[in-house]
Short mmCIF file of C-alpha atoms in Angstrom, two decimals:
data_model
loop_
_atom_site.label_atom_id
_atom_site.label_comp_id
_atom_site.label_asym_id
_atom_site.label_seq_id
_atom_site.Cartn_x
_atom_site.Cartn_y
_atom_site.Cartn_z
CA MET A 106 77.06 21.70 153.20
CA SER A 107 80.50 22.86 152.06
CA ASN A 108 81.37 24.27 148.64
CA SER A 109 84.34 21.93 148.22
CA ALA A 110 83.41 21.35 144.57
CA GLU A 111 84.47 24.93 143.81
CA THR A 112 87.99 24.33 145.08
CA THR A 113 88.40 20.85 143.57
CA PRO A 114 86.74 21.01 140.14
CA LYS A 115 88.95 18.17 138.83
CA ARG A 116 88.07 15.71 141.56
CA SER A 117 87.96 12.06 140.54
CA PRO A 118 84.55 10.57 139.61
CA LYS A 119 84.50 8.46 142.78
CA ARG A 120 84.43 11.57 144.92
CA THR A 121 80.91 12.40 143.66
CA SER A 122 79.67 9.74 146.04
CA LYS A 123 81.04 11.74 149.02
CA ARG A 124 77.98 13.96 148.89
CA PRO A 125 74.44 13.50 147.55
CA LEU A 126 74.14 13.51 143.78
CA ARG A 127 72.44 16.79 142.91
CA VAL A 128 69.73 16.38 140.24
CA ALA A 129 67.45 19.06 138.78
CA ILE A 130 64.25 18.05 137.00
CA VAL A 131 62.68 20.75 134.82
CA GLY A 132 58.92 20.18 134.61
CA ALA A 133 56.71 19.04 137.50
CA GLY A 134 54.07 17.18 135.54
CA PRO A 135 53.63 13.40 135.72
CA ALA A 136 56.82 12.76 133.72
CA GLY A 137 58.98 14.82 136.07
CA VAL A 138 57.42 13.48 139.25
CA TYR A 139 57.69 9.88 138.04
CA ALA A 140 61.39 10.42 137.21
CA ALA A 141 62.06 11.84 140.67
CA ASP A 142 60.18 9.02 142.35
CA ILE A 143 61.94 6.29 140.37
CA LEU A 144 65.36 7.79 141.11
CA THR A 145 64.72 8.03 144.85
CA LYS A 146 63.45 4.43 144.89
CA SER A 147 66.22 2.96 142.73
CA ASN A 148 68.13 0.00 144.13
CA GLU A 149 71.35 2.00 144.10
CA VAL A 150 69.83 4.62 146.41
CA LYS A 151 67.96 2.14 148.60
CA ASP A 152 71.09 0.00 149.01
CA GLY A 153 73.10 3.02 150.14
CA ASP A 154 75.38 3.02 147.09
CA PHE A 155 74.88 6.79 146.94
CA GLU A 156 72.53 9.52 148.11
CA VAL A 157 70.48 11.76 145.86
CA SER A 158 69.15 15.31 146.31
CA ILE A 159 66.44 16.32 143.82
CA ASP A 160 64.97 19.73 143.00
CA LEU A 161 61.82 19.70 140.85
CA PHE A 162 61.35 22.95 138.90
CA GLU A 163 58.08 24.13 137.37
CA ALA A 164 57.27 27.19 135.23
CA TYR A 165 53.84 27.51 136.86
CA PRO A 166 53.31 28.29 140.54
CA ALA A 167 51.52 24.95 141.02
CA PRO A 168 52.69 21.39 140.31
CA TYR A 169 51.14 18.59 138.20
CA GLY A 170 51.61 20.05 134.70
CA LEU A 171 49.35 18.28 132.20
CA ILE A 172 47.09 17.00 134.96
CA ARG A 173 46.25 20.54 136.07
CA TYR A 174 46.35 22.31 132.70
CA GLY A 175 45.83 19.69 129.99
CA VAL A 176 43.03 17.32 131.00
CA ALA A 177 39.30 18.13 131.00
CA PRO A 178 38.12 18.95 134.54
CA ASP A 179 35.36 16.32 134.41
CA HIS A 180 37.75 13.50 133.60
CA PRO A 181 37.21 10.81 136.28
CA ARG A 182 40.84 9.70 136.41
CA ILE A 183 42.25 13.12 137.32
CA LYS A 184 41.72 12.81 141.05
CA GLY A 185 43.45 9.43 141.27
CA ILE A 186 46.52 10.63 139.36
CA VAL A 187 46.73 13.85 141.39
CA ASN A 188 46.53 11.85 144.61
CA ALA A 189 49.39 9.60 143.47
CA LEU A 190 51.60 12.57 142.49
CA HIS A 191 50.73 14.34 145.74
CA LYS A 192 51.90 11.36 147.79
CA VAL A 193 55.28 11.41 146.04
CA LEU A 194 55.87 15.13 146.58
CA ASP A 195 54.45 15.14 150.09
CA ARG A 196 57.11 12.71 151.35
CA GLY A 197 59.55 15.59 151.69
CA ASP A 198 62.52 14.02 149.91
CA ILE A 199 61.91 15.93 146.65
CA ARG A 200 62.02 19.73 146.73
CA PHE A 201 59.46 21.58 144.59
CA LEU A 202 60.37 25.02 143.20
CA GLY A 203 57.54 26.56 141.17
CA ASN A 204 57.12 29.77 139.18
CA VAL A 205 60.63 29.34 137.78
CA THR A 206 60.93 29.42 133.99
CA TYR A 207 63.84 27.70 132.24
CA GLY A 208 65.61 29.96 129.77
CA ARG A 209 64.37 33.12 131.46
CA ASP A 210 64.85 32.80 135.23
CA LEU A 211 67.51 30.11 135.06
CA THR A 212 69.79 29.12 132.17
CA LEU A 213 71.46 25.84 131.35
CA HIS A 214 74.69 27.37 132.66
CA ASP A 215 72.96 27.99 135.99
CA PHE A 216 71.76 24.42 136.25
CA ARG A 217 75.22 23.13 135.34
CA ALA A 218 76.71 25.16 138.18
CA PHE A 219 74.40 23.77 140.88
CA TYR A 220 73.58 20.24 139.69
CA ASP A 221 75.42 17.15 138.53
CA ALA A 222 72.56 16.15 136.21
CA VAL A 223 69.54 17.87 134.67
CA ILE A 224 66.44 16.05 133.41
CA PHE A 225 64.06 17.93 131.11
CA SER A 226 60.42 16.87 131.33
CA THR A 227 58.77 19.94 129.85
CA GLY A 228 56.11 18.07 127.89
CA ALA A 229 54.31 19.41 124.81
CA ILE A 230 51.68 22.13 125.05
CA LYS A 231 51.33 23.59 121.54
CA ASP A 232 48.93 22.43 118.82
CA ALA A 233 50.29 20.39 115.94
CA ASP A 234 49.93 22.29 112.66
CA LEU A 235 47.04 21.68 110.26
CA ASP A 236 48.21 22.87 106.85
CA ILE A 237 44.98 23.64 104.98
CA PRO A 238 43.59 26.89 103.55
CA GLY A 239 41.55 29.00 105.94
CA VAL A 240 43.21 27.78 109.13
CA GLY A 241 43.93 31.40 110.07
CA LEU A 242 40.32 32.62 109.80
CA GLU A 243 38.59 34.13 112.79
CA GLY A 244 36.82 31.27 114.54
CA SER A 245 39.58 28.72 113.83
CA PHE A 246 41.18 27.62 117.10
CA GLY A 247 43.83 25.26 118.40
CA GLY A 248 42.39 22.58 120.64
CA ALA A 249 45.36 22.87 123.01
CA ASP A 250 44.69 26.59 123.44
CA PHE A 251 41.06 25.87 124.29
CA VAL A 252 42.12 23.20 126.80
CA SER A 253 44.46 25.70 128.45
CA TRP A 254 41.60 28.21 128.67
CA TYR A 255 39.03 25.91 130.24
CA ASP A 256 41.65 24.47 132.59
CA GLY A 257 42.45 27.94 133.94
CA HIS A 258 46.02 28.21 132.62
CA PRO A 259 47.52 31.34 134.22
CA ASP A 260 49.12 32.61 131.02
CA VAL A 261 46.14 32.59 128.62
CA PRO A 262 43.40 35.25 128.33
CA ARG A 263 40.43 34.92 130.67
CA ASP A 264 37.92 35.27 127.82
CA TRP A 265 37.09 32.88 124.98
CA PRO A 266 34.83 33.69 122.00
CA LEU A 267 32.03 31.12 122.33
CA GLU A 268 29.71 32.52 119.67
CA ALA A 269 29.11 29.58 117.32
CA LYS A 270 25.97 27.45 117.16
CA GLU A 271 27.62 24.81 114.95
CA ILE A 272 31.19 23.73 115.65
CA ALA A 273 33.65 21.33 114.01
CA VAL A 274 36.32 19.51 116.03
CA ILE A 275 39.01 17.89 113.89
CA GLY A 276 40.68 14.85 115.43
CA ASN A 277 39.89 11.40 116.73
CA GLY A 278 41.97 11.25 119.90
CA ASN A 279 41.19 11.81 123.56
CA VAL A 280 41.85 15.55 123.33
CA ALA A 281 39.33 15.91 120.49
CA LEU A 282 36.67 14.17 122.58
CA ASP A 283 37.55 16.30 125.62
CA VAL A 284 37.21 19.49 123.55
CA ALA A 285 33.92 18.34 122.02
CA ARG A 286 32.49 17.28 125.36
CA MET A 287 33.39 20.58 127.01
CA LEU A 288 31.80 22.50 124.13
CA VAL A 289 28.54 20.55 124.07
CA LYS A 290 28.03 19.71 127.74
CA HIS A 291 25.69 21.88 129.79
CA PRO A 292 28.00 23.85 132.10
CA ASP A 293 25.91 23.29 135.24
CA GLU A 294 27.15 19.69 135.10
CA LEU A 295 30.70 21.02 135.41
CA LEU A 296 30.09 22.85 138.68
CA VAL A 297 31.10 19.76 140.66
CA THR A 298 34.58 20.03 139.09
CA GLU A 299 37.30 22.62 139.77
CA ILE A 300 36.24 24.68 136.72
CA PRO A 301 37.12 28.39 137.15
CA ASP A 302 34.19 30.80 137.38
CA ASN A 303 35.11 32.71 134.21
CA VAL A 304 35.03 29.44 132.25
CA TYR A 305 31.67 28.45 133.73
CA GLN A 306 30.10 31.80 132.87
CA ALA A 307 31.42 31.75 129.29
CA LEU A 308 30.20 28.20 128.66
CA LYS A 309 26.84 29.07 130.21
CA ASN A 310 26.35 31.82 127.64
CA SER A 311 27.39 29.68 124.67
CA PRO A 312 24.69 29.37 121.96
CA VAL A 313 26.02 26.00 120.75
CA THR A 314 23.53 23.43 119.47
CA ASP A 315 25.69 21.06 117.40
CA VAL A 316 29.28 19.88 117.75
CA HIS A 317 30.71 17.70 114.96
CA VAL A 318 33.81 15.55 115.58
CA PHE A 319 35.61 14.50 112.40
CA GLY A 320 38.15 11.69 112.05
CA ARG A 321 40.18 10.89 108.96
CA ARG A 322 39.99 7.12 109.31
CA GLY A 323 37.30 4.63 110.28
CA PRO A 324 35.74 3.67 113.63
CA THR A 325 38.31 0.91 114.13
CA GLN A 326 41.28 3.26 113.79
CA VAL A 327 40.26 5.92 116.33
CA LYS A 328 42.84 6.95 118.92
CA PHE A 329 40.59 7.62 121.88
CA THR A 330 39.95 5.13 124.67
CA PRO A 331 36.75 3.32 125.77
CA LEU A 332 36.67 5.48 128.90
CA GLU A 333 36.64 8.70 126.88
CA LEU A 334 33.98 7.29 124.59
CA ARG A 335 31.71 6.25 127.43
CA GLU A 336 31.97 9.71 128.99
CA LEU A 337 30.22 11.15 125.94
CA SER A 338 27.03 9.28 126.76
CA HIS A 339 26.92 10.68 130.30
CA ALA A 340 26.18 14.25 129.20
CA ARG A 341 22.62 15.29 130.05
CA ASP A 342 20.36 16.66 127.29
CA VAL A 343 22.89 15.82 124.55
CA ASP A 344 22.07 13.40 121.71
CA ILE A 345 24.87 11.41 120.10
CA VAL A 346 24.43 11.26 116.32
CA LEU A 347 26.22 8.77 114.07
CA TYR A 348 26.01 8.04 110.35
CA PRO A 349 25.70 4.53 108.81
CA GLU A 350 27.86 5.42 105.80
CA ASP A 351 30.81 6.04 108.16
CA PHE A 352 30.83 2.48 109.44
CA GLU A 353 33.15 0.93 106.90
CA PHE A 354 35.42 -1.97 107.83
CA ASP A 355 38.20 -3.55 105.76
CA GLU A 356 40.29 -6.66 106.37
CA ALA A 357 42.67 -4.84 108.69
CA SER A 358 39.72 -3.45 110.65
CA ASP A 359 38.17 -6.89 111.07
CA GLU A 360 41.51 -8.28 112.22
CA ALA A 361 41.92 -5.43 114.73
CA ILE A 362 38.43 -6.06 116.14
CA ARG A 363 39.17 -9.76 116.56
CA GLY A 364 42.58 -9.24 118.12
CA ASN A 365 42.17 -6.20 120.37
CA ASN A 366 39.66 -6.03 123.24
CA GLN A 367 39.84 -2.25 123.47
CA ILE A 368 39.06 -1.77 119.78
CA ARG A 369 36.28 -4.35 119.94
CA THR A 370 34.74 -2.57 122.94
CA MET A 371 34.78 0.81 121.20
CA VAL A 372 33.37 -0.52 117.93
CA ASN A 373 30.62 -2.35 119.80
CA THR A 374 29.76 0.82 121.72
CA LEU A 375 29.61 2.91 118.54
CA THR A 376 27.56 0.38 116.58
CA ASN A 377 25.14 -0.01 119.50
CA TRP A 378 24.66 3.76 119.55
CA LEU A 379 24.07 3.71 115.81
CA VAL A 380 21.38 1.04 116.17
CA GLU A 381 19.72 2.81 119.08
CA GLU A 382 19.42 6.04 117.05
CA HIS A 383 19.81 8.40 120.02
CA ALA A 384 18.67 11.34 117.92
CA GLU A 385 15.18 9.84 117.55
CA ALA A 386 14.26 10.02 121.23
CA GLU A 387 10.69 11.02 122.10
CA LYS A 388 11.92 14.42 123.16
CA PRO A 389 15.01 15.49 121.17
CA SER A 390 17.79 17.01 123.23
CA SER A 391 18.71 20.65 122.95
CA ARG A 392 22.26 19.82 121.88
CA ARG A 393 23.76 17.20 119.59
CA LEU A 394 27.21 15.63 119.35
CA HIS A 395 27.87 14.24 115.87
CA LEU A 396 30.63 11.66 115.33
CA HIS A 397 31.92 11.47 111.75
CA PHE A 398 34.54 9.09 110.35
CA LEU A 399 36.38 8.87 107.01
CA HIS A 400 36.54 12.67 106.63
CA SER A 401 39.80 14.40 105.68
CA PRO A 402 39.79 18.22 106.08
CA VAL A 403 40.45 20.14 102.87
CA GLU A 404 39.60 23.77 103.58
CA ILE A 405 38.11 26.05 106.21
CA HIS A 406 36.24 28.85 104.48
CA ASP A 407 34.33 32.10 104.93
CA ASP A 408 31.72 33.64 102.65
CA ALA A 409 30.81 36.98 101.13
CA ALA A 410 28.49 37.86 103.98
CA HIS A 411 31.11 37.06 106.65
CA PRO A 412 34.55 37.77 105.16
CA GLY A 413 37.44 36.64 107.34
CA LYS A 414 35.22 34.53 109.61
CA VAL A 415 34.65 30.79 109.60
CA THR A 416 31.35 29.88 107.94
CA GLY A 417 32.04 26.30 106.88
CA ILE A 418 34.51 23.48 106.42
CA LYS A 419 35.07 21.16 103.45
CA PHE A 420 36.16 17.52 103.71
CA GLU A 421 37.11 14.84 101.25
CA ARG A 422 35.31 11.57 101.77
CA MET A 423 37.84 8.80 102.45
CA GLN A 424 37.69 5.02 102.12
CA LEU A 425 39.71 2.25 103.74
CA ASP A 426 42.33 0.63 101.52
CA GLY A 427 42.41 -2.84 103.09
CA THR A 428 45.37 -2.17 105.36
CA GLY A 429 43.59 0.11 107.84
CA ASN A 430 44.86 3.20 106.05
CA VAL A 431 42.67 5.41 103.86
CA LYS A 432 42.62 6.90 100.39
CA GLY A 433 40.59 9.73 98.92
CA THR A 434 37.40 9.12 96.94
CA GLY A 435 37.23 12.47 95.15
CA GLN A 436 33.89 13.14 96.82
CA TYR A 437 33.70 16.38 98.81
CA LEU A 438 31.34 17.34 101.61
CA ASP A 439 30.70 20.77 103.06
CA TYR A 440 29.42 21.48 106.58
CA PRO A 441 28.15 24.87 107.77
CA VAL A 442 29.98 25.74 110.99
CA GLN A 443 30.99 28.99 112.64
CA ALA A 444 34.00 27.64 114.55
CA VAL A 445 36.66 24.98 114.00
CA TYR A 446 38.84 23.43 116.69
CA ARG A 447 41.99 21.59 115.61
CA ALA A 448 42.74 18.70 117.97
CA ILE A 449 45.10 16.61 115.87
CA GLY A 450 47.87 16.40 118.45
CA TYR A 451 50.37 18.34 120.50
CA HIS A 452 53.86 19.52 119.57
CA GLY A 453 56.86 20.12 121.82
CA SER A 454 58.67 23.45 122.01
CA PRO A 455 62.41 24.16 121.70
CA LEU A 456 64.48 24.75 124.83
CA ASP A 457 67.33 27.25 125.06
CA GLU A 458 70.83 25.86 124.54
CA LEU A 459 69.58 22.39 123.55
CA GLU A 460 69.21 20.81 120.13
CA TYR A 461 65.65 20.53 118.83
CA ASP A 462 63.95 18.28 116.30
CA ALA A 463 61.33 20.64 114.84
CA ARG A 464 59.61 17.91 112.83
CA ARG A 465 58.94 15.68 115.83
CA GLY A 466 58.83 18.43 118.45
CA VAL A 467 61.35 16.70 120.74
CA ILE A 468 64.83 17.11 122.17
CA PRO A 469 67.06 14.69 120.21
CA ASN A 470 68.06 11.88 122.55
CA GLU A 471 68.97 8.23 122.81
CA GLY A 472 66.92 6.53 125.49
CA GLY A 473 66.78 9.82 127.40
CA ARG A 474 70.42 10.87 126.99
CA VAL A 475 70.21 14.26 125.28
CA LEU A 476 72.31 14.58 122.11
CA ASP A 477 74.30 17.51 120.72
CA ALA A 478 74.34 18.71 117.10
CA GLY A 479 76.80 15.96 116.23
CA GLY A 480 74.61 13.23 117.68
CA ASN A 481 76.77 12.71 120.74
CA PRO A 482 75.39 12.47 124.30
CA VAL A 483 75.65 15.71 126.29
CA PRO A 484 77.13 14.70 129.67
CA GLY A 485 74.69 15.16 132.53
CA ILE A 486 71.68 16.23 130.41
CA TYR A 487 68.62 13.96 130.05
CA ALA A 488 65.00 14.05 128.88
CA THR A 489 61.84 12.18 129.73
CA GLY A 490 58.14 12.29 128.84
CA TRP A 491 56.69 13.92 125.74
CA ILE A 492 59.70 16.19 125.14
CA LYS A 493 61.69 12.95 124.90
CA ARG A 494 59.47 10.75 122.72
CA GLY A 495 56.75 13.01 121.35
CA PRO A 496 53.15 13.52 122.51
CA VAL A 497 51.87 9.97 122.14
CA GLY A 498 50.45 7.50 124.63
CA LEU A 499 48.61 7.91 127.89
CA ILE A 500 49.92 9.55 131.05
CA GLY A 501 50.88 6.20 132.55
CA HIS A 502 53.28 5.54 129.67
CA THR A 503 55.59 8.23 131.03
CA LYS A 504 56.56 5.84 133.83
CA GLY A 505 58.29 3.58 131.32
CA ASP A 506 59.99 6.63 129.81
CA ALA A 507 61.25 7.73 133.20
CA LEU A 508 62.49 4.25 134.05
CA GLU A 509 64.62 4.17 130.90
CA THR A 510 66.00 7.67 131.41
CA ILE A 511 66.81 7.11 135.08
CA GLY A 512 68.49 3.82 134.16
CA PHE A 513 70.95 5.68 131.95
CA LEU A 514 71.49 8.41 134.55
CA LEU A 515 72.38 5.71 137.07
CA GLU A 516 74.81 4.16 134.60
CA ASP A 517 76.46 7.55 134.10
CA ARG A 518 76.49 8.74 137.69
CA LEU A 519 80.21 8.26 138.35
CA SER A 520 81.22 10.18 135.23
CA LEU A 521 78.84 13.12 135.44
CA PRO A 522 80.40 16.61 135.30
CA PRO A 523 80.35 17.68 138.96
CA ALA A 524 78.39 20.72 140.08
CA GLN A 525 80.56 23.70 141.01
CA ASN A 526 78.32 24.51 143.97
CA PRO A 527 76.19 21.55 145.11
CA ASP A 528 74.93 23.17 148.30
CA PRO A 529 71.09 22.98 148.13
CA GLN A 530 70.85 26.46 149.60
CA ALA A 531 72.93 27.95 146.77
CA ILE A 532 70.14 27.75 144.16
CA ILE A 533 67.70 29.34 146.62
CA ASP A 534 70.14 32.18 147.20
CA LEU A 535 70.42 32.71 143.43
CA LEU A 536 66.65 32.79 142.94
CA GLU A 537 66.27 35.33 145.73
CA GLU A 538 69.15 37.39 144.44
CA ARG A 539 67.40 37.59 141.06
CA GLY A 540 64.08 38.53 142.64
CA ILE A 541 62.28 35.42 141.38
CA GLU A 542 59.12 34.77 143.39
CA TYR A 543 59.50 31.02 143.50
CA THR A 544 56.88 28.84 145.16
CA THR A 545 57.36 25.72 147.28
CA TRP A 546 55.49 22.56 148.27
CA ASP A 547 54.26 24.28 151.42
CA GLY A 548 53.05 27.06 149.15
CA TRP A 549 51.15 24.56 147.02
CA ASN A 550 49.45 23.24 150.13
CA ARG A 551 48.35 26.81 150.92
CA LEU A 552 47.02 27.28 147.39
CA ASP A 553 45.33 23.88 147.51
CA ALA A 554 43.60 24.85 150.77
CA ALA A 555 42.55 28.20 149.29
CA GLU A 556 40.94 26.51 146.27
CA LEU A 557 39.09 24.08 148.52
CA ALA A 558 37.90 27.01 150.64
CA LEU A 559 36.59 28.79 147.54
CA GLY A 560 34.59 25.68 146.66
CA ALA A 561 33.17 25.41 150.18
CA GLU A 562 32.27 29.11 150.19
CA TRP A 563 30.41 28.80 146.88
CA SER A 564 28.64 25.63 148.02
CA ALA A 565 27.34 27.45 151.09
CA SER A 566 26.05 30.40 149.07
CA ALA A 567 22.45 31.04 148.08
CA GLU A 568 23.15 30.31 144.42
CA ALA A 569 24.42 26.81 145.13
CA ASN A 570 20.96 25.13 145.11
CA GLY A 571 22.38 22.03 146.71
CA ILE A 572 25.37 21.76 144.34
CA VAL A 573 28.63 21.00 146.12
CA ARG A 574 31.78 22.36 144.51
CA GLU A 575 34.81 20.62 145.97
CA ARG A 576 37.16 23.36 144.82
CA ILE A 577 37.42 26.33 142.47
CA LYS A 578 40.69 26.79 140.65
CA VAL A 579 42.61 30.03 141.17
CA VAL A 580 43.58 31.33 137.74
CA PRO A 581 45.66 34.58 137.77
CA ARG A 582 49.35 33.85 138.21
CA GLU A 583 49.79 36.78 140.58
CA ASP A 584 47.07 35.42 142.85
CA MET A 585 48.57 31.94 142.77
CA VAL A 586 51.97 33.32 143.73
CA ARG A 587 50.56 35.60 146.43
CA ILE A 588 48.62 32.79 148.09
CA SER A 589 51.47 30.31 147.76
CA ARG A 590 54.03 32.65 149.25
CA GLY A 591 51.69 33.61 152.08
#
């Protein structure tokens, strides 16, 4: 393809249709893949109004983002979502370029030079802050950091200090339940997943007996889903413990139960567990998962015998106020724990050369059009997914996000600032010139095959005892890159 854009930088907007529209998407998780898929399947492209050429960039050597590094490995929906994303990328009309970090390997100026439009779908991977005393004590952890560890994130330490017998998990969303389940579940049950060996060994040596999950509001206001709740009951040798005093319902709660099938299902499940009194089985389990409601964290503390280390956590007892919200009662409760995991939400990170809303953790935008400091749309720059709207909703909700963002990109396509060098080979030449060991879709297929082979090798070993491991995740970044690049 010629570099005519370099010699005619002031070409008229209509001339952009003479060649494929070059689009870069930064972030190859569900949000980025959905955006690419929706753009390639848009009526304008299908009708031949214009052609599109998409490069999907990812900071990690492997694709799938949150699906690979943010969801518990035993989650039953993972495989279905991965299969759907794989089908999109395996078509061959979207180019994957992994192990390329925005702001370090490539700048916004670089993207501007090679693409007519850039869509940021970088998600949110940091823990939301919990501003209470003691949050910095040894034994106080971010839930997102723990998720990254047990999911084999290439940029986190291989070791995790699993030394506590009693653990508190703060939060009442899906991530809180994932964290609690991974902490309390017997690790042999996880061997059928892609769990890395270092994670399995650490969990196997954990002395945990009790994991307490604390939510600020009542059972009707929880943020997790029926699927996540049901998964708790599938753990072998784990009792679920609930407390009658936590089952408080106000007018708003009753209305929510009547009007929402999902809420009614979850409340029925919880109340049934409460009636069944799982903890009073003939043979008590070796581990217990406690679900607490109407608890607002006040302080994480140590003691004189263990200065600087978590030894307990204090909560204020809450009560519903009639609207579904809560207010404090002035009653305080203390629980002895040796570790605390904060799972109250994720927070997006700033991106070089773009405005950032630190309170919400998003790139300021209107419907996906990224805004400058004056609140005006930045031509050719877009956002989708959690970095666009904040870390709320399920993975499937990112499809609606992408549809909105792509709709605006399509509206703008004839007025986008043209790339100086739209030749698809030009960005590859730049990456190679800079010595960036980028990975490709073929490389992912090699890594995928290697992980499957590791699982088969383990399953055939003497220690397998009939357990079949479908795959074992490769963790070190250098190994991922080496395998991917052949």
